[in-house]
Amino acid sequence: MTKMPTGLESPNSPSRRNFLAAVGATVASINTAACIRKPYERILPFGRRPEDLVPGEPQYFSTAINFGGSVQGLLAKSTDGRPTKVEGNPKHPQSLGATNAWAQASVLELYDPDRSRTPFVDGEAATMEEAIEALTAFASTAKGDGGKSLAVVIDETPSPSLERLLGRMMEAFPGATLYGSDGAGDTHARAGAALVGLSDLTWTSAGQPRIIATFDADPMSTEGDTASFTRAFARGRDPSLPDDQLNRLYAAESSLTVTGSNADHRLPYRSARIGDLLAAVAAHLGKKGFEVPAIQASAEAMAEPWAQALAADLASRPRGTTLVMVGERQAPQVHALGLLINQALGNFGSTVTFTERTWRPRASLGALAKAIADGEASQVLVLGANPVYAAAGDVPLAEALEKADSSVHLGLRRDETGGVAKCHIPMSHYLEAWGDLVSRDGTVSVQQPLVAPLHDSMSSLEALARMLGEDGPSGYDIVRATLEPMAGADFETTWQTWLHDGVAARMPSKTPRADARALSTTWTRAADEDGFELDFVRDNAVLDGRFGNSPWLQELPDPLTKLTWDNAAIVSPATAKKLRVENETVIRITHHGVTLDMPVWIQAGTADGVIVLPLGYGQKAGGRFAAGGFDVSKLRLDAAPWILTGAKVAKTYRSYTLACAQVEESLHGRSHVRTTTQTDFTEDQNFVEKFEVMPAEEVKTFLWDEPFGPVDHMWGMTIDLNQCTGCGTCTVACQAENNIPWVGKAEVLKGREMHWIRVDRYFEAEDEPLQVKYQPMNCQQCETAPCENVCPVAATVHSPEGMNDMVYNRCIGTRYCANNCPYKVRRFNFFHYAYRNDQDYGLGIAMQRNPDVTVRYRGVMEKCSYCVQRVQRARIEAKVHRNSRVVEDGEIVTACQQACPGDAIRFGNLKDEDAMVTKKANDPRNYAVVAELNTRPRTTYLAKLTNPNPKLTNG
Amino acid sequence: MDIRAEIDPVDRRVPLVNPPANLGGITSAVAAPIEWKAPLGWWIFFLVSAVFAMSYAVSTAYLVWEGTGIWGINNPVAWGWAIVNFVWWVGIGHAGTLISAVLFLFRQKWRTSINRFAEAMTIFAVVCALSFPTIHVGRIWLLYWVFPLPNQMLMWPQFRSPLLWDVFAVSIYGSVSVLFW
């Protein structure tokens, strides 16, 4: 068994010294144990209160975040000057208030203890003045030869100000070359667009497509505008829509992704052949008279019933109501073909919208290493990227960078790149610096800082301005200078409005015309090779590794595999059988002479003959939480970064322990997740009742008096499984809101993760193809709660409004409530996890914590509270502002509801007939989980409806 | 005074135990095991028992210091070790009660010494059994909240909780065993 490298030290292996100290101190102070850990602190009141700041009242500021070109509008919460939480900005026209787990976890990144605190010059800690001196010297050397020796590495950041400064830099250093290191960007998509004459444009999905076909794409989790796509997809599955407006999702992919798991028709297909499959769809469409380039697809792909049914379905719909999406992992030619099919189906301008977003072509990191080795690039500037970690295995970038005459790295951490760069300058976090971003639909947002930089740092904009010779540049002035031309006459007023709304100007949209000529002559089909296909994929938790040092994301179970803290080589059950391996068996993967040993995880739904390798783990200098797992970049090739064929795989006789948060995969025929097809639902509106184990009239009445008097509110929650994609954003949002500690890999292995809302996923593999079902599970707030009757000290009691309240102060930790909970949603602090987090994370985690929520001590039970702090705040506001005791619908938004990209969660007052939650509770799809136990849960679920193509289901 | 009697005046039968002739003799007989120099075997068993008892004390101290997580329990299996031990020791206690009950119900005159022994086992087993619900709680320093003690907040325990019934049931069992001893 390999030693587990990540997370917290195992609590069961204390050092001898700790053990003796513990025993001695316990004996000596058995009576005073309760007071040992009381902190000693001074209270420093505001001498002069800043205007508009009421201590304890949070303030919200609009900002935006970027992941490899995908922009989400945010409202960041500042509590007494500390950023503590981010929420989606509902005014942002693309993200519509939705977020994803990365945005939710970004607030913790601000306080990351591994962020560099001082600059480093020549490997020594230096002052900012010395670093600026080094940067200025760097710039003047580069200027010497007109920038010919200058190489700039920058991740995809769609920022108008950055573009403006890069433009000015290219004027000042005309010979400079740009390089990209982005595992999360759109490199292939843009190259594909260039093939059909659509360079300089960016596009996104829009509107309500009725037929969506994804080819190795994961627009619900790891690619593109996940929040807006998920929202649109969820809306298009509302059963109240007319039949022809319901959407249907087809997915062809090699690894099981969140998108594929939500598809009506999913086809596991090797990535290397997916281009061929798309060509077959194009050929079928061509036969039906659509203007698509004539590309010869293989007979096997042409005969695929999935492709035939998809083509027929696409052809039968009105123009402009369908959408074909190609994943970044596919070659540029496949993207080009995807665009041409979309054009032929009339989707340009309706479901695929284009805007101009300046894009500077970037050379690959392989080219950078070569340029440095050849002496062409001797001056390397890295802005906010980590190219040494991101580089493929065949690119010796670290060695090359050491040879470069001079190198400057601006980054959050002194990571693999920062370690070899001659000069490392700490970069400001996006919550500390001014900036601007433009989303793929053309919406410009201003990034506002919420807090002065915690460490001595500068932003990319400020660093670029320094390169351009500006002395003491301010990000604020740079952003204002960029955006001023976009405003009307009165810039000051417009600026204030932009800052308030979080949405500034909008780039004009375009409806271009793609040119098909080039493609049919250059199309190449991948030759069939023996051996295994290696698929490198972006990770659902850490993307390409940039979020690797976030304990929240490391502990967020992967939506499909439910693995935490590690990555694994994911294979299908058939491949595992062929290799004769089990979960956690280490295999040796060999390709082009490079070997990698990695444990196996068996995942139904993976294409056979494929090894899926998630990126982003095993970082050597990425921080204390990022070291876990395996760095698969070693096997990548600069020329083919995503898909490799012909790999050899051998079994070893070692194993490696993986922490899986949900080992159970089957529902065992139970009825807590209810699904049917849209057609069956139309015929039988009350189909959920068929699943009931006991008729409603036989469910016994309450043994005690009903605890509900005449009240103004009856709190309730509905979760619409039709709109849930299983992404796990709610889990991280809840963790950020409710001060939920992480526990580390060793504790996850013992089943002690603390998440108040988990997403259960089930596979129904008996009826091929694989069906994936998701169910977010939090405290169901039962009216007749089984937990309340068994607590000997009455620490969990019912509020008159129907909340199952947990009184942490009163809890003595018998855990009887958790034993008696049929939903298993109660979480016990087996150790002082919050204290351990303080030890691991330093002051930072304490600064992130929500002051409205208790930090739980060890030995105390905790669980979902329906965000009672938000309920109380809304109640106070209703009283203060309207003198009303009744909170209106929409005034309370729980953390999970706010973050949910599918808008699946509703919370509110069940007494209010017009409230959204009441409507959902009265929906015929509504049901309660294990209702036969007479728990009468206030959280209820709405059954999931699929929309399969009758031609494919009837054989 | 010779307290020996050939025939018991009440039952009219030969006593099962022949006590020594006088009170001094009884004292000597009772005190003998205390006054002897302990044999080697006694020391061996005492040391073994002491090691176990000390390991119990040290483990319990560590448990209180560190938290119940050291038991390897988790979220669906929240009790594990503690409830197994509780049931085990209550079972041993019941065995003692059963022995003395059977002897009592069949009116065995010679039962006194066996009863004393069996009831002692019961009492110590109940003490052991009670220690597990006691130390299994997350915050042991607040355990007194399970007792209906008067307090200024008028906060009573939750009388519907079977765990509270356990507290009363085992306390009563313990008390009755002490009375029966």
mmCIF file of C-alpha atoms in Angstrom, chain A residues 11-12 14 19 22-23 25-26 34 36 704 750-753 788-794 808-816 819 824 826-828 830-831 836 857-860, chain B residues 58 60-79 82 136-143 145-146 151 155-164:
data_model
loop_
_atom_site.group_PDB
_atom_site.id
_atom_site.type_symbol
_atom_site.label_atom_id
_atom_site.label_comp_id
_atom_site.label_asym_id
_atom_site.label_seq_id
_atom_site.Cartn_x
_atom_site.Cartn_y
_atom_site.Cartn_z
ATOM 1 C CA PRO A 11 -5.466 11.338 13.529
ATOM 2 C CA ASN A 12 -4.695 7.782 14.462
ATOM 3 C CA PRO A 14 -0.063 10.819 16.727
ATOM 4 C CA PHE A 19 0.302 11.362 22.799
ATOM 5 C CA ALA A 22 -2.434 14.534 25.657
ATOM 6 C CA VAL A 23 -2.552 11.852 28.298
ATOM 7 C CA ALA A 25 -2.770 16.990 30.316
ATOM 8 C CA THR A 26 -6.023 15.066 30.392
ATOM 9 C CA ALA A 34 -13.772 22.690 28.579
ATOM 10 C CA ILE A 36 -8.522 25.142 27.515
ATOM 11 C CA TRP A 704 -47.240 13.186 19.575
ATOM 12 C CA LYS A 750 -13.358 6.593 7.135
ATOM 13 C CA GLY A 751 -16.588 8.135 5.816
ATOM 14 C CA ARG A 752 -16.423 11.332 7.827
ATOM 15 C CA GLU A 753 -16.770 14.073 5.228
ATOM 16 C CA GLU A 788 -35.685 14.781 17.569
ATOM 17 C CA ASN A 789 -37.319 12.054 19.625
ATOM 18 C CA VAL A 790 -34.120 10.224 20.359
ATOM 19 C CA CYS A 791 -31.859 13.036 21.511
ATOM 20 C CA PRO A 792 -31.582 12.639 25.306
ATOM 21 C CA VAL A 793 -30.838 16.321 25.892
ATOM 22 C CA ALA A 794 -33.264 17.877 23.392
ATOM 23 C CA TYR A 808 -24.981 23.106 18.985
ATOM 24 C CA ASN A 809 -24.641 24.515 22.497
ATOM 25 C CA ARG A 810 -26.859 21.834 23.907
ATOM 26 C CA CYS A 811 -25.470 18.903 21.929
ATOM 27 C CA ILE A 812 -23.424 16.462 23.982
ATOM 28 C CA GLY A 813 -22.663 14.244 21.016
ATOM 29 C CA THR A 814 -24.469 10.954 21.601
ATOM 30 C CA ARG A 815 -24.954 10.597 17.795
ATOM 31 C CA TYR A 816 -28.309 8.904 18.368
ATOM 32 C CA ASN A 819 -28.330 6.719 13.812
ATOM 33 C CA LYS A 824 -28.172 9.937 6.707
ATOM 34 C CA ARG A 826 -26.309 14.386 9.885
ATOM 35 C CA ARG A 827 -22.606 15.025 10.216
ATOM 36 C CA PHE A 828 -20.645 14.498 13.420
ATOM 37 C CA PHE A 830 -15.439 13.259 15.286
ATOM 38 C CA PHE A 831 -12.454 15.520 15.820
ATOM 39 C CA ARG A 836 -7.414 21.397 12.444
ATOM 40 C CA TYR A 857 -16.639 22.321 18.181
ATOM 41 C CA ARG A 858 -15.630 18.703 18.177
ATOM 42 C CA GLY A 859 -18.084 16.256 19.621
ATOM 43 C CA VAL A 860 -21.055 18.118 18.178
ATOM 44 C CA VAL B 58 -5.027 5.802 29.388
ATOM 45 C CA THR B 60 -10.109 6.779 27.945
ATOM 46 C CA ALA B 61 -7.961 9.810 28.737
ATOM 47 C CA TYR B 62 -6.803 9.910 25.133
ATOM 48 C CA LEU B 63 -10.381 9.524 23.946
ATOM 49 C CA VAL B 64 -11.526 12.463 26.013
ATOM 50 C CA TRP B 65 -8.605 14.560 24.850
ATOM 51 C CA GLU B 66 -8.786 13.788 21.152
ATOM 52 C CA GLY B 67 -12.409 12.945 20.415
ATOM 53 C CA THR B 68 -14.471 9.875 19.662
ATOM 54 C CA GLY B 69 -12.994 9.727 16.163
ATOM 55 C CA ILE B 70 -10.161 7.567 17.502
ATOM 56 C CA TRP B 71 -12.625 4.678 17.597
ATOM 57 C CA GLY B 72 -12.819 4.495 13.826
ATOM 58 C CA ILE B 73 -16.561 5.028 13.768
ATOM 59 C CA ASN B 74 -18.104 7.065 10.971
ATOM 60 C CA ASN B 75 -21.312 8.636 9.839
ATOM 61 C CA PRO B 76 -23.593 5.703 9.186
ATOM 62 C CA VAL B 77 -21.878 3.630 11.900
ATOM 63 C CA ALA B 78 -21.906 6.123 14.734
ATOM 64 C CA TRP B 79 -21.646 3.847 17.758
ATOM 65 C CA ALA B 82 -19.130 1.639 22.420
ATOM 66 C CA HIS B 136 -19.009 7.535 23.958
ATOM 67 C CA VAL B 137 -20.487 11.015 23.979
ATOM 68 C CA GLY B 138 -18.709 13.740 22.085
ATOM 69 C CA ARG B 139 -18.576 16.200 24.956
ATOM 70 C CA ILE B 140 -18.295 14.144 28.112
ATOM 71 C CA TRP B 141 -17.903 17.186 30.356
ATOM 72 C CA LEU B 142 -21.560 18.012 29.683
ATOM 73 C CA LEU B 143 -22.876 14.518 30.329
ATOM 74 C CA TRP B 145 -27.323 17.189 31.087
ATOM 75 C CA VAL B 146 -28.929 13.799 30.609
ATOM 76 C CA ASN B 151 -31.552 24.384 36.526
ATOM 77 C CA MET B 155 -34.168 22.799 30.622
ATOM 78 C CA TRP B 156 -35.126 19.172 31.099
ATOM 79 C CA PRO B 157 -33.817 16.156 29.268
ATOM 80 C CA GLN B 158 -35.859 14.748 26.417
ATOM 81 C CA PHE B 159 -37.950 12.097 28.135
ATOM 82 C CA ARG B 160 -38.926 10.496 24.811
ATOM 83 C CA SER B 161 -35.381 9.445 24.111
ATOM 84 C CA PRO B 162 -34.662 5.728 24.495
ATOM 85 C CA LEU B 163 -31.129 6.736 25.387
ATOM 86 C CA LEU B 164 -32.537 8.479 28.448
#
